[in-house]
């Protein structure tokens, strides 16, 4: 980039619905000395004047008759050079137009589409801990095992070496303490840290843990912030006042000057992939790229890393494997007992609780231990079927069945939000008998209240956690032992460190297992391992009871043994044989339209066109076929999947425009 170029490449108008291109402008003589990439400028656009962001300065343009940049909006660049490089990489790697990536990086409060818009009002930062903890210093005493894995991390942070680490440590092994030590090292060197954690783990307790050990102030970035709060946190980071950022997926875009380490906790969390809008990026891969751009280390931690990540470490590179195979303080991992639900059914037990699980819950409650019951399905029942004609109640806009929520007698679509009252009779045949099948958390709660009327029971799922405060209230009530039994979805599966939990009951281990996705087995294994990992963190022994219809499935068998590496070895063999990631790459092209024929015909045309063109490059074209959920929010969706060891260079050949979506490395 030439600092005194005469052409500025500008993303005009950062507002929503803005144009898709990058446009060239002349840089007038007086501005040539001052203009730098990342700055906001005022440019003419059509008949309007808009804010734009300079992404590059060059000497030449292919376009004739360029208009000039009018003025510099603010001398301090809005985006740092590292962010612009990152945006360029994301744009290329995830086939997303650069302006869309730039817009995703800039918080809404700072997009200010119209050049005559008023400046944003300043809002108080959200971090209540700021200031009060200043001066307190990380007396962090790592165990010898922790010291061993920390040594190479410390070296890399100290010397700013762009090394990538997989911190592969069992649940409760003390990974967070390693992150804290790495952050302390960065701060000691006058540098900052970006820490990504899954949205759901971003509790005040986690944030407090990160702010306790250093005086620099922690900025928190998550989806629950108002635009004003987000803007305020952004400015604290940009100005250097907050030197540590803790946030979910998009915190990887934090404008941190002088960042010294990038950390991704629970790197396998599905929340790191943005799949529903452009740019469809994976925050872990973006974090790794950021590390390379800045030449700083990246630490990815998990008890159940993605197989892609694990393989890159187990194969000896490019990731460095750091293992913490035991829990901190020598606590054992809890024993997992399997209950075969087929036998329960044969015995005539139709309740969500096997005899063994209900006995164990009763025993734990009697001994004043806490219980977590996990079921990855909310609502009362997942299907309402007519006894007469066999039809299931379906959503009018999506091809999924409606979930019954008995407390308000509503049938809800979990994909589009549609709801309707539970009908008295079958809408298809007017039959009088409707049966509800497939228990969800509401049903488990109702049965638990009947079985243990004395117990203080809480439920945590998307229905009870409408907003962040509700999440915090439920968590705190349980953490402070104001409740005995907590029923929850995957919201309760990760990260929690509660010593009072004596029993974890997995009500149905199979829910994710039969999903038509090559990662179903991996997901199930991870979820089971993580949930089981909530037990046994206190001084008293704890148990896990796992109920399943598939006791012989490898994901279940290995989870029972807490054997990630055994699972990974087998599963990687399967992936290699079937040529799935990490042994190949995928790119999904989706066409959606209100008319099914159009979506389908367009996909067929494209597949026929692409197949011969891509064959030479060794890229297979699979499909077209309907998406996993063929109709969503009234749109029919057809897909083509590209599969190949290398996908570079396919971009120019792919369809683009309205109705088409590209997802590179889909999750
Ligand atoms: P992980 O993130 O691997 O699940 P945590 O970092 O939450 O594990 O650690 C599990 C528990 O052990 C926590 O209660 C934590 O405070 C404690 N712990 C871990 N390392 C240390 C240490 N070096 N000193 C004191 N307590 C520790
Ligand atoms: Zn729907």
XYZ file of C-alpha atoms and ligand atoms in Angstrom:
695
model
C 0.000 0.000 0.000
C 1.447 3.313 -0.963
C 0.797 5.857 1.783
C 0.635 8.861 -0.534
C -1.313 7.256 -3.373
C -3.527 9.301 -5.624
C -6.408 6.898 -5.857
C -8.401 5.847 -2.823
C -10.332 2.579 -2.930
C -13.397 3.195 -0.800
C -16.256 1.157 0.606
C -18.989 3.768 0.387
C -21.818 3.926 2.870
C -21.433 1.569 5.790
C -25.183 1.490 6.438
C -27.539 -1.422 5.893
C -28.648 -2.085 2.325
C -25.632 -0.223 1.001
C -24.090 -0.946 -2.420
C -21.935 -4.013 -2.882
C -18.810 -2.671 -4.498
C -15.521 -1.000 -3.712
C -15.224 2.305 -5.599
C -12.262 4.386 -6.694
C -11.954 8.086 -5.891
C -9.350 10.690 -6.661
C -7.390 11.956 -3.706
C -7.064 15.742 -4.018
C -3.620 17.208 -3.491
C -4.214 18.620 0.023
C -5.459 15.244 1.286
C -2.665 13.159 -0.179
C -0.390 13.605 2.813
C -3.114 12.863 5.355
C -5.149 10.047 3.942
C -4.456 6.527 5.292
C -6.296 3.220 4.917
C -8.921 2.608 7.594
C -10.000 6.236 7.740
C -13.553 7.339 7.218
C -14.065 9.859 4.465
C -16.959 11.756 2.942
C -17.478 10.864 -0.710
C -20.104 11.658 -3.331
C -22.138 8.619 -4.187
C -24.804 8.971 -6.838
C -26.614 12.089 -5.849
C -25.815 11.699 -2.183
C -22.821 12.313 -0.004
C -21.978 9.352 2.205
C -19.390 8.169 4.680
C -16.990 5.700 3.208
C -14.081 3.703 4.509
C -10.731 3.750 2.727
C -9.497 0.196 2.237
C -6.505 0.882 0.013
C -4.493 3.655 -1.609
C -3.105 3.050 -5.073
C -1.621 4.951 -7.979
C -3.838 3.762 -10.775
C -7.452 3.074 -11.556
C -9.089 1.384 -14.525
C -12.020 3.762 -14.229
C -12.145 7.096 -16.042
C -13.717 10.298 -14.761
C -13.311 9.614 -11.052
C -14.811 11.967 -8.515
C -12.707 13.233 -5.621
C -12.806 12.385 -1.941
C -14.479 15.421 -0.332
C -12.938 15.327 3.092
C -11.592 13.124 5.851
C -14.325 12.428 8.391
C -11.959 11.616 11.264
C -8.174 11.566 11.156
C -7.956 8.588 13.522
C -8.566 5.500 11.351
C -11.690 3.587 12.270
C -10.098 0.274 11.300
C -6.494 -0.700 11.964
C -4.268 -2.070 9.174
C -4.526 -5.581 10.679
C -8.315 -5.394 10.410
C -8.230 -4.392 6.787
C -5.860 -7.263 6.014
C -8.159 -9.565 7.926
C -11.191 -8.304 6.021
C -9.407 -8.942 2.745
C -8.562 -12.479 3.769
C -12.145 -13.181 4.895
C -13.482 -11.776 1.672
C -11.279 -14.100 -0.387
C -11.520 -17.189 1.792
C -15.251 -17.090 2.462
C -16.208 -15.637 -0.926
C -17.892 -12.637 0.679
C -17.854 -9.188 -0.913
C -15.300 -6.982 0.866
C -17.826 -4.233 1.687
C -19.990 -6.756 3.531
C -17.002 -7.880 5.563
C -15.987 -4.319 6.376
C -19.545 -3.521 7.450
C -19.614 -6.595 9.698
C -16.444 -5.342 11.382
C -17.682 -1.866 12.153
C -20.192 -1.665 15.005
C -23.607 -0.349 13.948
C -23.221 2.846 15.948
C -20.248 3.782 13.796
C -21.547 2.889 10.385
C -23.409 6.197 10.025
C -24.492 5.789 6.399
C -25.439 9.398 5.705
C -22.682 11.977 5.832
C -24.991 14.471 7.478
C -25.984 12.068 10.272
C -25.380 13.243 13.821
C -22.474 11.803 15.808
C -23.266 8.970 18.190
C -23.901 9.794 21.823
C -21.399 8.316 24.243
C -22.682 5.548 26.487
C -21.311 4.233 29.745
C -19.194 1.127 29.320
C -20.747 -2.181 30.405
C -17.826 -3.441 32.415
C -18.728 -2.736 36.052
C -15.435 -4.158 37.238
C -13.405 -1.459 35.566
C -11.439 0.587 38.037
C -12.482 -1.265 41.153
C -9.941 -3.996 40.549
C -7.175 -1.755 39.390
C -3.889 -2.511 41.018
C -4.776 -6.073 42.022
C -2.198 -8.562 40.639
C -2.674 -12.904 38.338
C -0.834 -14.504 42.422
C -1.458 -17.214 39.988
C 0.107 -20.519 41.021
C 0.074 -23.030 38.246
C 0.383 -26.703 39.073
C 3.484 -28.485 37.722
C 1.376 -29.954 34.938
C 0.026 -26.535 34.045
C 3.542 -25.084 34.174
C 4.662 -27.691 31.681
C 2.088 -26.694 29.051
C 2.411 -23.016 29.848
C 6.170 -22.882 29.199
C 5.967 -22.915 25.363
C 3.003 -20.532 25.440
C 4.877 -18.112 27.634
C 7.869 -18.197 25.311
C 5.688 -17.518 22.288
C 3.870 -14.622 23.937
C 7.121 -13.169 25.241
C 8.828 -13.323 21.862
C 5.750 -12.615 19.771
C 6.087 -15.774 17.824
C 3.091 -16.606 15.639
C 2.804 -20.143 16.975
C -0.557 -21.899 17.164
C -1.389 -24.080 20.162
C -4.108 -26.599 20.782
C -4.621 -26.729 24.533
C -6.273 -30.110 24.703
C -7.285 -30.504 28.335
C -10.036 -32.566 29.930
C -12.956 -30.761 31.569
C -11.739 -29.169 34.790
C -8.048 -29.466 33.940
C -7.506 -25.759 34.451
C -7.358 -24.436 30.906
C -8.750 -21.084 31.980
C -5.820 -20.623 34.367
C -3.479 -21.100 31.407
C -5.330 -18.427 29.436
C -5.046 -16.074 32.412
C -1.320 -16.678 32.660
C -0.917 -15.994 28.932
C -2.879 -12.766 29.253
C -0.731 -11.701 32.184
C 2.414 -12.278 30.148
C 1.041 -10.191 27.289
C 0.069 -7.370 29.653
C 3.479 -7.418 31.273
C 4.944 -6.794 27.871
C 2.621 -3.856 27.379
C 0.378 -5.726 24.980
C -3.269 -6.728 24.969
C -5.262 -9.927 24.482
C -8.349 -10.984 22.552
C -10.268 -13.835 24.160
C -13.132 -15.534 22.364
C -15.567 -17.608 24.348
C -18.884 -19.121 23.279
C -21.761 -16.674 23.601
C -23.473 -18.916 26.108
C -20.456 -19.092 28.440
C -20.144 -15.332 28.536
C -21.541 -15.076 32.048
C -20.631 -12.391 34.585
C -18.702 -15.120 36.441
C -16.475 -15.794 33.449
C -15.945 -12.117 32.822
C -15.108 -11.600 36.495
C -12.572 -14.410 36.264
C -10.849 -12.623 33.412
C -10.948 -9.198 35.031
C -9.719 -10.361 38.439
C -6.131 -10.822 37.420
C -5.141 -7.637 35.739
C -5.522 -3.943 36.154
C -6.020 -2.974 32.515
C -9.771 -3.195 32.261
C -11.716 -5.799 30.358
C -14.023 -4.945 27.490
C -16.912 -7.306 26.928
C -18.427 -7.806 23.496
C -21.494 -9.979 22.991
C -24.724 -9.969 21.044
C -26.815 -8.702 23.961
C -25.274 -5.207 23.938
C -27.182 -2.202 22.674
C -25.551 -0.431 19.721
C -24.506 2.333 22.123
C -22.853 -0.088 24.541
C -21.118 -1.906 21.734
C -19.789 1.379 20.382
C -18.558 2.391 23.825
C -16.757 -0.913 24.379
C -15.287 -0.646 20.908
C -13.864 2.798 21.678
C -12.367 1.594 24.963
C -10.500 -1.082 23.048
C -9.527 1.172 20.173
C -8.155 3.831 22.522
C -6.135 1.299 24.502
C -8.071 1.843 27.729
C -9.284 -1.753 27.739
C -6.407 -4.081 27.056
C -8.300 -7.340 27.262
C -11.342 -8.160 25.155
C -13.580 -11.024 26.174
C -16.304 -11.692 23.692
C -18.208 -14.004 21.436
C -17.626 -14.683 17.725
C -17.431 -11.126 16.409
C -14.968 -10.048 19.116
C -12.309 -11.366 16.754
C -12.897 -8.048 14.960
C -12.046 -5.988 18.037
C -9.882 -2.999 17.091
C -7.048 -3.723 19.461
C -3.831 -1.838 18.969
C -0.829 -3.901 19.990
C -2.551 -7.211 20.624
C -0.117 -9.786 22.036
C -2.098 -13.023 22.095
C -5.345 -14.417 20.690
C -7.203 -17.032 22.729
C -10.185 -19.160 21.710
C -11.836 -21.096 24.513
C -14.014 -24.135 23.656
C -12.781 -23.929 20.116
C -15.311 -26.582 19.023
C -18.313 -24.451 19.934
C -20.734 -24.256 17.007
C -21.392 -20.622 17.884
C -18.095 -19.638 16.248
C -19.444 -20.260 12.777
C -21.650 -17.577 11.321
C -23.883 -19.498 8.960
C -26.994 -17.371 8.611
C -25.596 -14.256 6.997
C -22.653 -12.901 5.066
C -19.764 -13.133 5.821
C -20.152 -16.833 6.657
C -16.898 -16.986 8.580
C -15.535 -19.312 11.218
C -14.178 -17.212 14.068
C -11.503 -19.778 14.978
C -10.038 -19.702 11.490
C -10.261 -15.908 11.483
C -8.501 -15.827 14.858
C -5.709 -17.971 13.446
C -5.334 -15.660 10.486
C -5.248 -12.670 12.830
C -2.420 -14.312 14.757
C -0.453 -14.665 11.545
C -1.122 -11.093 10.442
C -0.023 -9.731 13.825
C 2.720 -12.296 14.295
C 1.418 -13.314 17.732
C 0.506 -16.724 19.198
C -2.985 -18.176 19.059
C -4.217 -20.561 21.768
C -7.201 -22.794 21.063
C -8.525 -24.758 23.986
C -11.027 -27.561 24.397
C -11.683 -30.913 26.007
C -13.308 -31.952 22.744
C -11.629 -30.020 19.901
C -13.029 -30.152 16.386
C -11.562 -33.130 14.566
C -10.112 -30.705 12.014
C -8.197 -28.963 14.782
C -7.166 -32.125 16.568
C -5.806 -33.636 13.390
C -3.645 -30.599 12.706
C -2.078 -30.994 16.135
C -1.894 -34.794 16.295
C -0.196 -34.884 12.896
C 2.615 -32.791 14.349
C 1.651 -29.491 12.803
C 0.821 -26.776 12.022
C -0.669 -26.713 15.543
C 1.375 -27.494 18.631
C -0.397 -30.020 20.845
C -0.442 -29.273 24.572
C -2.150 -31.914 26.688
C -3.691 -31.639 30.137
C -4.979 -35.177 30.565
C -5.990 -34.865 34.239
C -8.226 -32.598 36.235
C -6.688 -29.934 38.416
C -5.996 -31.196 41.935
C -6.111 -34.810 40.839
C -9.890 -35.048 40.962
C -11.122 -38.026 38.957
C -13.386 -37.710 35.963
C -16.816 -38.946 37.020
C -17.855 -42.525 36.219
C -20.544 -42.714 33.518
C -23.201 -45.413 33.786
C -25.263 -46.322 30.734
C -28.968 -47.088 30.852
C -30.399 -48.860 27.813
C -33.732 -47.178 27.144
C -34.895 -50.095 24.993
C -34.961 -52.241 28.098
C -36.872 -49.557 29.991
C -39.437 -49.474 27.224
C -39.705 -53.267 27.193
C -40.297 -53.098 30.916
C -43.158 -50.675 30.262
C -41.555 -47.461 31.477
C -42.589 -44.586 29.227
C -41.451 -41.757 31.487
C -38.309 -39.759 30.608
C -36.663 -41.254 33.705
C -35.358 -44.785 33.852
C -35.670 -46.557 37.193
C -31.959 -46.133 37.731
C -31.956 -42.414 36.958
C -34.933 -41.629 39.168
C -33.415 -43.616 42.038
C -30.123 -41.759 41.626
C -31.823 -38.351 41.531
C -33.773 -39.218 44.686
C -30.575 -40.313 46.428
C -28.633 -37.180 45.435
C -31.409 -34.900 46.596
C -31.586 -36.729 49.912
C -27.848 -36.270 50.402
C -28.189 -32.550 49.570
C -26.235 -32.861 46.359
C -27.221 -30.882 43.288
C -28.467 -32.500 40.104
C -28.245 -31.426 36.456
C -30.604 -33.096 33.984
C -29.592 -32.527 30.393
C -31.850 -32.899 27.380
C -31.012 -31.191 24.139
C -34.580 -30.491 23.131
C -36.860 -27.808 24.454
C -40.631 -27.769 24.648
C -42.928 -30.497 25.921
C -42.991 -32.850 22.921
C -41.251 -32.671 19.593
C -44.090 -34.150 17.520
C -47.861 -34.146 17.734
C -49.237 -37.066 15.722
C -52.772 -37.996 14.741
C -53.649 -41.553 15.813
C -56.102 -41.787 12.941
C -54.204 -40.698 9.827
C -50.661 -40.579 11.155
C -50.094 -36.971 10.096
C -47.803 -34.823 12.235
C -48.629 -31.173 12.852
C -46.263 -29.208 10.656
C -45.243 -25.589 10.246
C -47.004 -23.826 7.363
C -43.761 -22.037 6.353
C -41.076 -24.636 7.095
C -40.735 -28.343 6.463
C -40.468 -29.258 10.158
C -42.971 -30.519 12.690
C -44.276 -28.222 15.385
C -43.141 -28.589 18.979
C -45.807 -28.757 21.631
C -45.440 -26.357 24.559
C -48.019 -27.539 27.059
C -47.806 -24.730 29.632
C -49.402 -22.344 27.136
C -51.025 -25.107 24.996
C -49.252 -23.826 21.880
C -47.555 -25.606 19.006
C -44.450 -23.714 17.971
C -42.027 -23.798 15.054
C -38.477 -23.625 16.422
C -37.167 -22.336 13.110
C -39.406 -19.408 12.136
C -41.331 -18.645 15.316
C -44.773 -19.530 13.944
C -47.198 -20.715 16.647
C -50.777 -21.887 16.806
C -53.050 -23.259 19.541
C -53.004 -27.015 20.022
C -55.979 -28.189 17.933
C -58.749 -30.319 19.457
C -58.844 -32.541 16.378
C -56.471 -33.459 13.587
C -56.559 -30.649 10.992
C -56.209 -33.235 8.192
C -58.760 -35.957 9.003
C -60.645 -34.444 11.946
C -59.600 -37.476 14.009
C -60.078 -36.920 17.750
C -56.919 -38.501 19.180
C -53.674 -36.559 19.028
C -50.556 -38.096 20.535
C -47.521 -36.153 21.699
C -44.180 -37.924 21.270
C -40.560 -37.134 22.003
C -39.997 -35.550 25.419
C -38.497 -32.082 25.727
C -37.282 -30.113 28.740
C -40.786 -28.929 29.696
C -41.997 -32.490 29.949
C -38.953 -33.460 32.000
C -39.622 -30.541 34.311
C -43.288 -31.467 34.744
C -42.432 -35.077 35.570
C -39.627 -34.044 37.903
C -42.003 -31.811 39.842
C -44.345 -34.747 40.308
C -41.621 -37.154 41.332
C -39.767 -34.787 43.677
C -42.284 -32.237 44.940
C -39.916 -31.067 47.676
C -37.051 -30.256 45.327
C -36.329 -26.724 44.215
C -36.331 -27.046 40.423
C -35.118 -24.682 37.703
C -35.160 -24.981 33.947
C -32.725 -23.346 31.539
C -33.487 -23.361 27.836
C -34.274 -20.806 25.197
C -37.839 -20.494 26.479
C -36.881 -19.594 30.040
C -33.883 -17.498 29.004
C -35.536 -14.780 26.990
C -32.844 -12.281 27.868
C -29.359 -12.282 29.384
C -30.564 -11.344 32.854
C -32.762 -14.428 33.024
C -29.760 -16.537 32.107
C -27.734 -14.945 34.875
C -30.515 -15.265 37.435
C -30.986 -18.976 36.813
C -27.250 -19.615 36.791
C -26.700 -17.688 40.017
C -29.610 -19.327 41.795
C -28.130 -22.714 40.968
C -24.520 -21.736 41.655
C -25.510 -20.325 45.062
C -27.384 -23.528 45.795
C -30.768 -21.882 45.958
C -31.959 -24.720 43.742
C -31.424 -28.471 43.866
C -32.228 -29.594 40.377
C -31.539 -27.889 37.074
C -33.032 -29.095 33.811
C -31.474 -27.695 30.683
C -30.467 -27.912 27.052
C -26.910 -27.445 25.786
C -26.941 -24.156 27.673
C -25.920 -26.133 30.755
C -23.383 -28.312 28.987
C -20.271 -26.194 28.827
C -17.883 -24.321 30.992
C -19.637 -24.414 34.346
C -17.494 -25.187 37.341
C -19.948 -25.988 40.161
C -18.623 -28.112 43.018
C -22.105 -28.905 44.388
C -23.123 -31.059 41.419
C -23.228 -34.704 42.489
C -25.232 -36.116 39.620
C -25.556 -35.383 35.930
C -28.389 -37.183 34.153
C -28.331 -37.286 30.359
C -32.008 -37.893 29.680
C -31.563 -38.831 26.033
C -28.115 -39.059 24.526
C -29.333 -39.785 21.014
C -31.043 -36.591 19.930
C -28.173 -35.243 17.853
C -27.029 -38.681 16.738
C -29.366 -39.310 13.847
C -29.180 -35.889 12.309
C -28.338 -36.195 8.593
C -24.915 -34.612 8.885
C -21.466 -36.146 8.744
C -20.604 -34.393 11.985
C -23.537 -35.903 13.945
C -21.339 -38.426 15.701
C -18.689 -35.853 16.610
C -21.332 -33.430 17.925
C -22.899 -36.114 20.058
C -19.584 -37.230 21.488
C -18.590 -33.648 22.335
C -21.885 -32.782 23.920
C -21.947 -35.930 26.061
C -18.354 -35.437 27.170
C -18.949 -31.793 28.016
C -22.155 -32.448 29.963
C -20.542 -35.308 31.857
C -17.703 -32.910 32.640
C -20.000 -30.779 34.801
C -19.994 -33.501 37.462
C -17.387 -34.185 40.105
C -15.783 -30.788 40.463
C -16.249 -30.730 44.222
C -14.723 -32.798 47.003
C -17.485 -35.392 46.987
C -17.716 -38.172 44.420
C -20.181 -37.662 41.623
C -21.967 -39.747 39.012
C -23.163 -39.460 35.464
C -26.083 -41.507 34.183
C -26.465 -41.627 30.427
C -29.747 -42.839 28.929
C -29.657 -44.013 25.339
C -31.336 -46.187 22.725
C -27.927 -46.700 21.074
C -25.625 -47.987 23.832
C -23.279 -49.521 21.244
C -22.755 -46.406 19.177
C -19.054 -45.396 19.120
C -19.879 -41.831 20.196
C -21.664 -43.172 23.281
C -19.121 -45.877 24.072
C -16.177 -43.484 23.911
C -17.955 -40.750 25.861
C -18.574 -43.283 28.644
C -14.823 -43.866 28.794
C -13.932 -40.151 28.493
C -11.811 -41.266 25.563
C -11.589 -38.393 23.111
C -8.494 -39.671 21.349
C -9.960 -43.132 20.815
C -13.052 -41.549 19.368
C -11.020 -39.198 17.195
C -8.886 -42.005 15.764
C -11.914 -44.043 14.715
C -13.935 -41.135 13.447
C -11.009 -39.778 11.426
C -10.710 -43.188 9.737
C -14.367 -42.961 8.745
C -13.884 -39.439 7.448
C -10.844 -40.464 5.469
C -12.669 -43.400 3.905
C -15.703 -41.308 2.973
C -13.601 -38.326 1.970
C -15.076 -35.804 4.339
C -13.342 -32.922 6.151
C -10.627 -32.675 7.343
C -9.526 -34.805 4.379
C -11.339 -32.701 1.850
C -13.067 -29.355 1.763
C -16.724 -28.583 1.176
C -18.528 -25.609 -0.261
C -22.318 -25.500 -0.235
C -24.186 -23.437 -2.806
C -27.802 -22.793 -1.809
C -30.546 -21.410 -3.992
C -33.721 -20.288 -2.243
C -36.970 -19.155 -3.775
C -40.660 -19.091 -2.909
C -41.256 -21.368 -5.916
C -39.733 -24.786 -5.545
C -39.454 -25.352 -9.322
C -37.300 -22.242 -9.672
C -34.916 -23.157 -6.856
C -34.615 -26.662 -8.192
C -34.250 -25.795 -11.892
C -31.641 -23.118 -11.175
C -29.629 -25.577 -9.120
C -29.881 -28.242 -11.810
C -28.660 -25.794 -14.450
C -25.755 -24.689 -12.306
C -24.758 -28.236 -11.410
C -24.798 -29.236 -15.071
C -22.690 -26.205 -15.961
C -20.218 -26.619 -13.098
C -19.671 -30.364 -13.270
C -17.534 -30.475 -16.447
C -15.777 -27.200 -15.591
C -14.694 -28.336 -12.125
C -13.845 -31.901 -13.019
C -10.490 -30.837 -14.408
C -9.648 -29.252 -11.060
C -10.524 -32.413 -9.161
C -13.605 -30.873 -7.595
C -16.687 -33.061 -7.378
C -20.147 -31.549 -7.785
C -22.731 -33.304 -5.594
C -26.440 -32.821 -6.038
C -28.493 -30.836 -6.576
C -30.778 -31.889 -3.780
C -33.070 -30.265 -1.241
C -31.422 -28.722 1.844
C -31.628 -30.568 5.175
C -34.638 -28.397 5.963
C -36.049 -28.097 2.434
C -38.413 -25.257 3.231
C -37.629 -22.497 5.711
C -39.601 -19.320 6.332
C -41.624 -19.994 3.173
C -38.511 -20.343 1.006
C -37.703 -23.576 -0.799
C -34.026 -24.378 -0.656
C -31.981 -26.480 -3.044
C -28.280 -27.103 -2.782
C -25.196 -28.133 -4.675
C -22.169 -29.299 -2.720
C -18.657 -28.925 -4.057
C -16.129 -31.339 -2.644
C -12.428 -31.207 -3.300
C -8.998 -31.173 -1.717
C -8.494 -27.654 -3.055
C -11.248 -25.161 -3.658
C -9.138 -22.163 -4.642
C -10.096 -20.739 -7.938
C -13.680 -21.996 -7.976
C -15.012 -18.617 -6.864
C -15.270 -17.045 -10.314
C -17.332 -19.953 -11.585
C -19.994 -19.881 -8.909
C -23.410 -18.256 -9.235
C -23.961 -15.034 -7.315
C -26.736 -12.581 -6.697
C -30.173 -12.632 -5.187
C -31.358 -16.021 -3.997
C -27.876 -17.591 -3.980
C -25.781 -18.183 -0.872
C -22.269 -19.617 -0.632
C -21.000 -21.340 2.492
C -17.313 -22.238 2.502
C -16.282 -24.933 5.019
C -19.866 -25.249 6.310
C -20.297 -26.383 9.908
P -11.269 -25.971 32.472
O -11.333 -24.585 31.894
O -10.155 -26.807 31.923
O -12.578 -26.716 32.490
P -10.927 -24.553 34.929
O -9.893 -23.574 34.504
O -12.323 -24.090 35.067
O -10.878 -25.845 34.003
O -10.425 -25.194 36.303
C -11.197 -26.126 37.030
C -11.151 -25.758 38.498
O -9.837 -25.896 39.020
C -11.564 -24.321 38.746
O -12.323 -24.275 39.923
C -10.257 -23.597 38.905
O -10.375 -22.464 39.735
C -9.391 -24.654 39.568
N -7.981 -24.440 39.232
C -7.399 -24.742 38.047
N -6.082 -24.413 38.079
C -5.832 -23.890 39.296
C -4.647 -23.371 39.941
N -3.473 -23.344 39.319
N -4.779 -22.912 41.211
C -5.976 -22.964 41.840
N -7.105 -23.455 41.294
C -7.058 -23.906 40.037
Zn -41.587 -22.442 10.649
